[in-house]
Amino acid sequence: MRKVLIFGSAGQLGVELVSTFRSAGFQVHPLTRANLDITDAAAVEHHITSIEPDIVVNSAAYNMVDVAEQEPLAAFQVNALAVRHMAVTCRQVDSLLVHFSTDYVFDGTAGRPYTETDAVHPLGAYAVSKLAGESYAQAYLDRVLVLRVSGVFGAAGVRTARSNFPELMLRLADGGKEIRVVEDHVASPSFAPAIAERTLELVNRGILGVVHLGGGTPISWYDWAQMIFRASGRSPQLKATNEREYRTAARRPKYSALANERLATLGITPMPPLEETIEAYMQQRRVYTAAGA
Ligand SMILES: NC(=O)c1ccc[n+]([C@@H]2O[C@H](COP(=O)([O-])OP(=O)(O)OC[C@H]3O[C@@H](n4cnc5c(N)ncnc54)[C@H](OP(=O)(O)O)[C@@H]3O)[C@@H](O)[C@H]2O)c1
């Protein structure tokens, strides 16, 4: 039975990776932050060398894009140096490393979805740390799969610390006040279960290198908020704003949607349409909410 060790297993993507690899018959070793801090190099080495997994999946990350501008070292330790610890140890035991990265490695000036071969140019501390993580993974390993995703949302976000954009919108809607969302920034929100299924498919096919798993539909955050409200049956007061009016500590790429070019070339199942995934998300979050998660 193939063994997979999953760092970040309590995150919204980690939860889906655990269940997808379990269902596929892998022996899964999930590690949450409570089990292990990935910045602890000795602990990372101990877990990987004692389990000797066929595959190490890293979906743990420092995701606080704006806070990272105040503490760039903290972001770098988790998103870059910890990935180096993993890569160095994967090399020792000959494990495949599957590492998740972000659309924020791009600067958004292309004005069209980014492919795997487009030049990277991160705009802030979080983005630089994630790009450095990709570089460390690729610096030490030939057998590495870097999966770039965008605006991740999975039902476990109902209870995770960082949550996700749909949950933020639903909370604001239930707060009853006017909601302002930028209309001049475009991404391709990726549904966590769909990412996990393609990850399994890519691993089973032995694919290496960088692969984009964008949500399939480039969409502005404003239009995405509208779609979320439609799917949830809510109709709050929603107003469009823009980056000039709505300032954030971190610079963000204006157009960071991902083109899933390699996925198509490789004949991997395409990412599902966003309308379909937000419907599935709403159903799944009801299960989490009913379970008192
Ligand atoms: N969320 C997005 O919109 C988005 C967009 C683009 C790319 N990505 C990438 O997609 C991947 C999955 O993200 P996600 O949405 O699942 O994020 P998430 O829900 O925030 O999960 C990340 C997990 O990493 C854990 N973690 C953070 N620091 C850690 C540390 N030092 N040691 C061990 N665990 C630690 C977190 O624990 P705590 O909750 O206890 O901190 C959390 O369980 C990441 O690589 C992320 O960069 C995400």
CSV table of C-alpha atoms and ligand atoms in Angstrom, one decimal:
chain,number,residue,atom,x,y,z
A,1,MET,CA,0.0,0.0,0.0
A,2,ARG,CA,1.4,3.4,-1.0
A,3,LYS,CA,2.1,5.8,1.9
A,4,VAL,CA,1.3,9.5,1.8
A,5,LEU,CA,2.3,12.0,4.5
A,6,ILE,CA,0.2,15.2,4.4
A,7,PHE,CA,1.3,18.4,6.1
A,8,GLY,CA,-1.4,20.9,6.8
A,9,SER,CA,-4.1,18.2,7.0
A,10,ALA,CA,-6.5,20.3,9.0
A,11,GLY,CA,-6.6,23.2,6.4
A,12,GLN,CA,-9.5,23.5,4.0
A,13,LEU,CA,-7.4,21.8,1.2
A,14,GLY,CA,-5.7,19.3,3.6
A,15,VAL,CA,-9.0,17.9,4.8
A,16,GLU,CA,-9.9,17.1,1.2
A,17,LEU,CA,-6.5,15.6,0.3
A,18,VAL,CA,-6.7,13.3,3.3
A,19,SER,CA,-10.2,12.0,2.3
A,20,THR,CA,-9.3,11.7,-1.4
A,21,PHE,CA,-6.1,9.8,-0.9
A,22,ARG,CA,-7.8,7.6,1.8
A,23,SER,CA,-10.6,6.7,-0.6
A,24,ALA,CA,-8.0,5.8,-3.3
A,25,GLY,CA,-6.5,3.2,-0.9
A,26,PHE,CA,-3.4,5.0,0.2
A,27,GLN,CA,-2.1,4.7,3.8
A,28,VAL,CA,-2.5,8.3,4.9
A,29,HIS,CA,-0.4,10.0,7.6
A,30,PRO,CA,-2.1,13.3,8.3
A,31,LEU,CA,-0.2,16.0,10.2
A,32,THR,CA,-1.9,19.1,11.6
A,33,ARG,CA,-0.1,22.1,13.1
A,34,ALA,CA,-1.0,20.7,16.6
A,35,ASN,CA,1.0,17.5,15.7
A,36,LEU,CA,4.0,19.3,14.2
A,37,ASP,CA,5.2,22.8,13.4
A,38,ILE,CA,6.7,22.6,9.9
A,39,THR,CA,9.2,25.3,10.7
A,40,ASP,CA,10.8,22.8,13.1
A,41,ALA,CA,13.3,21.2,10.8
A,42,ALA,CA,14.2,18.3,13.1
A,43,ALA,CA,10.6,17.4,13.6
A,44,VAL,CA,9.9,17.5,9.8
A,45,GLU,CA,13.0,15.3,9.2
A,46,HIS,CA,12.0,12.9,12.0
A,47,HIS,CA,8.4,12.4,10.6
A,48,ILE,CA,9.5,11.9,7.0
A,49,THR,CA,12.4,9.6,7.8
A,50,SER,CA,10.4,7.4,10.3
A,51,ILE,CA,7.4,7.0,8.0
A,52,GLU,CA,9.4,6.9,4.7
A,53,PRO,CA,6.3,7.9,2.6
A,54,ASP,CA,6.1,7.4,-1.1
A,55,ILE,CA,4.7,10.8,-1.3
A,56,VAL,CA,4.9,13.9,0.9
A,57,VAL,CA,2.1,16.5,0.3
A,58,ASN,CA,2.5,20.0,1.7
A,59,SER,CA,-0.7,22.0,2.0
A,60,ALA,CA,0.4,23.8,5.1
A,61,ALA,CA,1.0,27.5,4.5
A,62,TYR,CA,1.2,31.0,6.0
A,63,ASN,CA,-1.7,32.6,4.1
A,64,MET,CA,-2.1,36.0,5.8
A,65,VAL,CA,-1.2,38.1,2.8
A,66,ASP,CA,-1.6,41.5,4.4
A,67,VAL,CA,-0.1,40.5,7.8
A,68,ALA,CA,2.9,39.1,6.0
A,69,GLU,CA,3.9,42.7,5.2
A,70,GLN,CA,4.5,43.3,8.9
A,71,GLU,CA,6.1,39.9,9.5
A,72,PRO,CA,7.8,38.8,6.3
A,73,LEU,CA,10.2,36.5,8.2
A,74,ALA,CA,7.3,34.5,9.7
A,75,ALA,CA,5.8,34.0,6.2
A,76,PHE,CA,9.2,33.0,4.8
A,77,GLN,CA,9.9,30.5,7.6
A,78,VAL,CA,6.6,28.6,6.8
A,79,ASN,CA,6.3,29.1,3.1
A,80,ALA,CA,9.9,28.8,2.1
A,81,LEU,CA,12.3,27.5,4.7
A,82,ALA,CA,10.0,24.7,5.9
A,83,VAL,CA,9.6,23.6,2.2
A,84,ARG,CA,13.4,23.4,2.1
A,85,HIS,CA,13.4,21.1,5.1
A,86,MET,CA,10.8,18.9,3.4
A,87,ALA,CA,12.7,18.8,0.1
A,88,VAL,CA,16.0,18.0,1.7
A,89,THR,CA,14.5,15.1,3.6
A,90,CYS,CA,12.4,13.9,0.7
A,91,ARG,CA,15.7,13.6,-1.2
A,92,GLN,CA,17.2,11.4,1.6
A,93,VAL,CA,14.3,8.9,1.5
A,94,ASP,CA,13.4,9.3,-2.2
A,95,SER,CA,9.9,10.5,-1.6
A,96,LEU,CA,7.9,12.5,-4.2
A,97,LEU,CA,7.1,16.0,-2.9
A,98,VAL,CA,3.8,17.5,-3.9
A,99,HIS,CA,3.8,21.2,-2.9
A,100,PHE,CA,1.0,23.8,-3.3
A,101,SER,CA,1.7,27.3,-4.4
A,102,THR,CA,-0.3,30.3,-5.6
A,103,ASP,CA,-1.4,32.5,-8.5
A,104,TYR,CA,0.2,35.3,-6.5
A,105,VAL,CA,3.6,34.4,-7.9
A,106,PHE,CA,2.4,36.5,-10.9
A,107,ASP,CA,2.2,40.2,-11.1
A,108,GLY,CA,-1.2,40.3,-12.9
A,109,THR,CA,-0.1,42.7,-15.7
A,110,ALA,CA,-0.7,40.2,-18.5
A,111,GLY,CA,-4.4,40.7,-18.3
A,112,ARG,CA,-5.1,37.1,-19.3
A,113,PRO,CA,-4.9,33.8,-17.5
A,114,TYR,CA,-1.4,32.7,-16.7
A,115,THR,CA,0.1,29.5,-18.0
A,116,GLU,CA,2.8,27.4,-16.4
A,117,THR,CA,5.5,28.9,-18.7
A,118,ASP,CA,4.7,32.5,-17.9
A,119,ALA,CA,7.4,34.6,-16.2
A,120,VAL,CA,6.8,35.0,-12.4
A,121,HIS,CA,7.0,38.3,-10.6
A,122,PRO,CA,5.6,38.3,-7.0
A,123,LEU,CA,4.4,41.6,-5.6
A,124,GLY,CA,4.7,41.2,-1.8
A,125,ALA,CA,6.1,39.3,1.2
A,126,TYR,CA,3.6,36.5,1.0
A,127,ALA,CA,4.0,36.1,-2.7
A,128,VAL,CA,7.9,36.2,-2.5
A,129,SER,CA,7.8,33.5,0.3
A,130,LYS,CA,5.6,31.2,-1.8
A,131,LEU,CA,7.8,31.6,-4.9
A,132,ALA,CA,10.8,30.8,-2.7
A,133,GLY,CA,9.0,27.7,-1.5
A,134,GLU,CA,8.6,26.6,-5.1
A,135,SER,CA,12.3,27.3,-5.8
A,136,TYR,CA,13.5,25.3,-2.7
A,137,ALA,CA,11.3,22.4,-3.7
A,138,GLN,CA,12.8,22.4,-7.2
A,139,ALA,CA,16.3,23.1,-6.1
A,140,TYR,CA,16.7,19.9,-4.1
A,141,LEU,CA,14.5,17.5,-6.0
A,142,ASP,CA,13.9,16.1,-9.5
A,143,ARG,CA,10.8,14.3,-8.3
A,144,VAL,CA,8.6,17.3,-7.4
A,145,LEU,CA,5.1,18.4,-8.4
A,146,VAL,CA,4.3,22.1,-7.7
A,147,LEU,CA,0.5,22.8,-8.0
A,148,ARG,CA,-0.5,26.5,-8.2
A,149,VAL,CA,-4.0,27.2,-7.1
A,150,SER,CA,-6.1,30.4,-6.7
A,151,GLY,CA,-8.7,31.6,-4.1
A,152,VAL,CA,-9.1,28.1,-2.5
A,153,PHE,CA,-12.5,27.3,-1.0
A,154,GLY,CA,-13.5,24.1,0.7
A,155,ALA,CA,-16.2,23.3,3.2
A,156,ALA,CA,-13.7,22.8,6.0
A,157,GLY,CA,-13.3,26.6,5.7
A,158,VAL,CA,-16.5,26.8,7.9
A,159,ARG,CA,-14.3,26.0,10.8
A,160,THR,CA,-10.6,26.8,9.9
A,161,ALA,CA,-8.8,29.8,11.3
A,162,ARG,CA,-8.2,31.3,7.8
A,163,SER,CA,-11.6,30.4,6.4
A,164,ASN,CA,-12.2,31.5,2.8
A,165,PHE,CA,-13.9,34.1,0.6
A,166,PRO,CA,-17.4,32.4,0.5
A,167,GLU,CA,-17.5,32.2,4.3
A,168,LEU,CA,-16.4,35.9,4.6
A,169,MET,CA,-19.1,36.9,2.2
A,170,LEU,CA,-21.8,34.9,4.0
A,171,ARG,CA,-20.7,36.3,7.4
A,172,LEU,CA,-20.9,39.9,6.1
A,173,ALA,CA,-24.3,39.2,4.5
A,174,ASP,CA,-25.6,37.9,7.8
A,175,GLY,CA,-24.2,41.0,9.5
A,176,GLY,CA,-26.8,43.0,7.5
A,177,LYS,CA,-24.5,45.9,6.4
A,178,GLU,CA,-23.6,47.0,2.9
A,179,ILE,CA,-20.8,44.9,1.4
A,180,ARG,CA,-18.1,46.3,-0.9
A,181,VAL,CA,-16.0,44.0,-3.1
A,182,VAL,CA,-13.4,44.9,-5.7
A,183,GLU,CA,-14.5,44.6,-9.3
A,184,ASP,CA,-11.1,45.3,-10.8
A,185,HIS,CA,-9.3,42.2,-9.5
A,186,VAL,CA,-9.7,38.9,-11.3
A,187,ALA,CA,-8.8,35.4,-10.1
A,188,SER,CA,-9.9,31.8,-10.8
A,189,PRO,CA,-11.3,30.4,-7.4
A,190,SER,CA,-10.4,26.7,-7.0
A,191,PHE,CA,-12.7,24.3,-5.2
A,192,ALA,CA,-10.7,22.2,-2.7
A,193,PRO,CA,-12.2,18.8,-3.5
A,194,ALA,CA,-11.6,19.4,-7.2
A,195,ILE,CA,-8.0,20.2,-6.5
A,196,ALA,CA,-7.6,17.1,-4.3
A,197,GLU,CA,-9.0,14.8,-7.1
A,198,ARG,CA,-6.7,16.3,-9.7
A,199,THR,CA,-3.8,16.0,-7.4
A,200,LEU,CA,-4.5,12.3,-7.0
A,201,GLU,CA,-4.8,11.9,-10.8
A,202,LEU,CA,-1.5,13.7,-11.4
A,203,VAL,CA,0.3,11.6,-8.8
A,204,ASN,CA,-1.1,8.4,-10.2
A,205,ARG,CA,0.1,9.5,-13.7
A,206,GLY,CA,3.6,10.3,-12.3
A,207,ILE,CA,3.4,13.9,-13.6
A,208,LEU,CA,6.2,16.2,-12.3
A,209,GLY,CA,7.0,19.9,-12.6
A,210,VAL,CA,4.6,22.9,-12.3
A,211,VAL,CA,0.9,22.4,-13.0
A,212,HIS,CA,-1.9,25.0,-12.6
A,213,LEU,CA,-5.2,24.1,-11.0
A,214,GLY,CA,-7.2,27.3,-11.4
A,215,GLY,CA,-10.9,27.1,-10.9
A,216,GLY,CA,-11.5,27.2,-14.6
A,217,THR,CA,-13.4,30.5,-14.7
A,218,PRO,CA,-11.6,33.8,-14.6
A,219,ILE,CA,-13.9,36.0,-12.5
A,220,SER,CA,-13.8,39.4,-10.6
A,221,TRP,CA,-14.1,39.2,-6.8
A,222,TYR,CA,-17.3,41.3,-7.2
A,223,ASP,CA,-18.9,38.8,-9.7
A,224,TRP,CA,-17.7,35.9,-7.5
A,225,ALA,CA,-19.5,37.5,-4.5
A,226,GLN,CA,-22.6,37.8,-6.6
A,227,MET,CA,-22.4,34.1,-7.6
A,228,ILE,CA,-21.9,33.1,-3.9
A,229,PHE,CA,-25.0,35.1,-2.8
A,230,ARG,CA,-27.1,33.6,-5.6
A,231,ALA,CA,-26.1,30.1,-4.6
A,232,SER,CA,-26.8,30.8,-1.0
A,233,GLY,CA,-30.2,32.4,-1.5
A,234,ARG,CA,-29.0,35.6,0.1
A,235,SER,CA,-29.4,39.1,-1.4
A,236,PRO,CA,-27.4,41.6,0.7
A,237,GLN,CA,-26.6,45.1,-0.4
A,238,LEU,CA,-23.5,44.5,-2.6
A,239,LYS,CA,-21.5,47.4,-4.1
A,240,ALA,CA,-18.6,47.3,-6.5
A,241,THR,CA,-15.4,49.0,-5.4
A,242,ASN,CA,-11.8,49.1,-6.8
A,243,GLU,CA,-8.2,48.9,-5.6
A,244,ARG,CA,-7.9,52.7,-5.5
A,245,GLU,CA,-10.8,53.0,-3.0
A,246,TYR,CA,-10.1,49.7,-1.1
A,247,ARG,CA,-6.5,49.8,0.0
A,248,THR,CA,-4.7,46.8,1.5
A,249,ALA,CA,-1.3,46.5,3.1
A,250,ALA,CA,-0.1,44.0,0.5
A,251,ARG,CA,0.0,44.7,-3.3
A,252,ARG,CA,-2.0,42.1,-5.1
A,253,PRO,CA,-1.9,41.0,-8.8
A,254,LYS,CA,-4.9,42.6,-10.6
A,255,TYR,CA,-5.4,39.6,-12.9
A,256,SER,CA,-4.1,36.4,-11.4
A,257,ALA,CA,-6.5,33.8,-13.0
A,258,LEU,CA,-4.7,30.6,-13.9
A,259,ALA,CA,-4.9,28.8,-17.3
A,260,ASN,CA,-4.8,25.1,-16.8
A,261,GLU,CA,-2.8,24.5,-19.9
A,262,ARG,CA,-0.8,21.5,-18.7
A,263,LEU,CA,-3.9,19.8,-17.3
A,264,ALA,CA,-5.5,20.0,-20.7
A,265,THR,CA,-2.3,18.9,-22.6
A,266,LEU,CA,-1.9,15.9,-20.2
A,267,GLY,CA,-5.6,14.9,-20.6
A,268,ILE,CA,-6.3,15.2,-16.9
A,269,THR,CA,-10.0,15.8,-16.0
A,270,PRO,CA,-10.7,19.5,-16.4
A,271,MET,CA,-11.5,21.6,-13.3
A,272,PRO,CA,-15.4,21.8,-13.0
A,273,PRO,CA,-17.3,25.1,-13.7
A,274,LEU,CA,-17.4,27.5,-10.9
A,275,GLU,CA,-21.2,27.6,-10.8
A,276,GLU,CA,-21.2,23.8,-10.2
A,277,THR,CA,-18.6,24.0,-7.5
A,278,ILE,CA,-20.3,26.8,-5.5
A,279,GLU,CA,-23.5,24.7,-5.5
A,280,ALA,CA,-21.5,21.7,-4.2
A,281,TYR,CA,-19.8,23.9,-1.7
A,282,MET,CA,-23.1,25.2,-0.3
A,283,GLN,CA,-24.4,21.6,0.1
A,284,GLN,CA,-21.2,20.5,1.8
A,285,ARG,CA,-21.0,23.5,4.2
A,286,ARG,CA,-24.5,22.6,5.4
A,287,VAL,CA,-23.2,19.2,6.5
A,288,TYR,CA,-20.3,20.9,8.3
A,289,THR,CA,-22.6,23.4,9.9
A,290,ALA,CA,-25.2,20.7,10.9
A,291,ALA,CA,-22.4,18.7,12.5
A,292,GLY,CA,-21.6,21.7,14.7
A,293,ALA,CA,-18.2,22.1,13.1
B,1,LIG,N1,-6.6,29.9,0.6
B,1,LIG,C1,-6.4,30.5,-0.6
B,1,LIG,O1,-7.1,31.3,-1.0
B,1,LIG,C2,-5.2,30.1,-1.4
B,1,LIG,C3,-4.9,30.8,-2.5
B,1,LIG,C4,-3.8,30.4,-3.3
B,1,LIG,C5,-2.9,29.4,-2.8
B,1,LIG,N2,-3.2,28.7,-1.7
B,1,LIG,C6,-2.3,27.7,-1.2
B,1,LIG,O2,-3.1,26.5,-1.1
B,1,LIG,C7,-2.6,25.7,-0.1
B,1,LIG,C8,-3.7,25.3,0.9
B,1,LIG,O3,-4.2,26.4,1.5
B,1,LIG,P1,-5.5,26.4,2.3
B,1,LIG,O4,-6.5,27.2,1.7
B,1,LIG,O5,-5.9,25.0,2.7
B,1,LIG,O6,-5.0,27.1,3.7
B,1,LIG,P2,-5.5,26.9,5.2
B,1,LIG,O7,-6.9,26.4,5.2
B,1,LIG,O8,-5.1,28.1,5.9
B,1,LIG,O9,-4.6,25.7,5.7
B,1,LIG,C9,-3.3,25.8,5.9
B,1,LIG,C10,-2.9,24.9,7.1
B,1,LIG,O10,-1.5,25.1,7.3
B,1,LIG,C11,-1.4,25.1,8.7
B,1,LIG,N3,-0.1,25.8,9.1
B,1,LIG,C12,0.2,27.1,9.1
B,1,LIG,N4,1.4,27.3,9.6
B,1,LIG,C13,1.9,26.1,10.0
B,1,LIG,C14,3.0,25.6,10.6
B,1,LIG,N5,4.0,26.5,10.9
B,1,LIG,N6,3.2,24.3,10.8
B,1,LIG,C15,2.2,23.4,10.5
B,1,LIG,N7,1.1,23.8,9.9
B,1,LIG,C16,0.9,25.1,9.7
B,1,LIG,C17,-2.6,25.9,9.2
B,1,LIG,O11,-2.8,25.7,10.6
B,1,LIG,P3,-3.5,26.9,11.4
B,1,LIG,O12,-4.9,27.1,10.9
B,1,LIG,O13,-3.5,26.4,12.8
B,1,LIG,O14,-2.6,28.1,11.3
B,1,LIG,C18,-3.7,25.3,8.4
B,1,LIG,O15,-4.2,24.1,8.9
B,1,LIG,C19,-1.4,26.5,0.5
B,1,LIG,O16,-0.2,26.2,0.0
B,1,LIG,C20,-1.8,27.9,0.1
B,1,LIG,O17,-0.7,28.8,0.1
B,1,LIG,C21,-4.3,29.1,-0.9
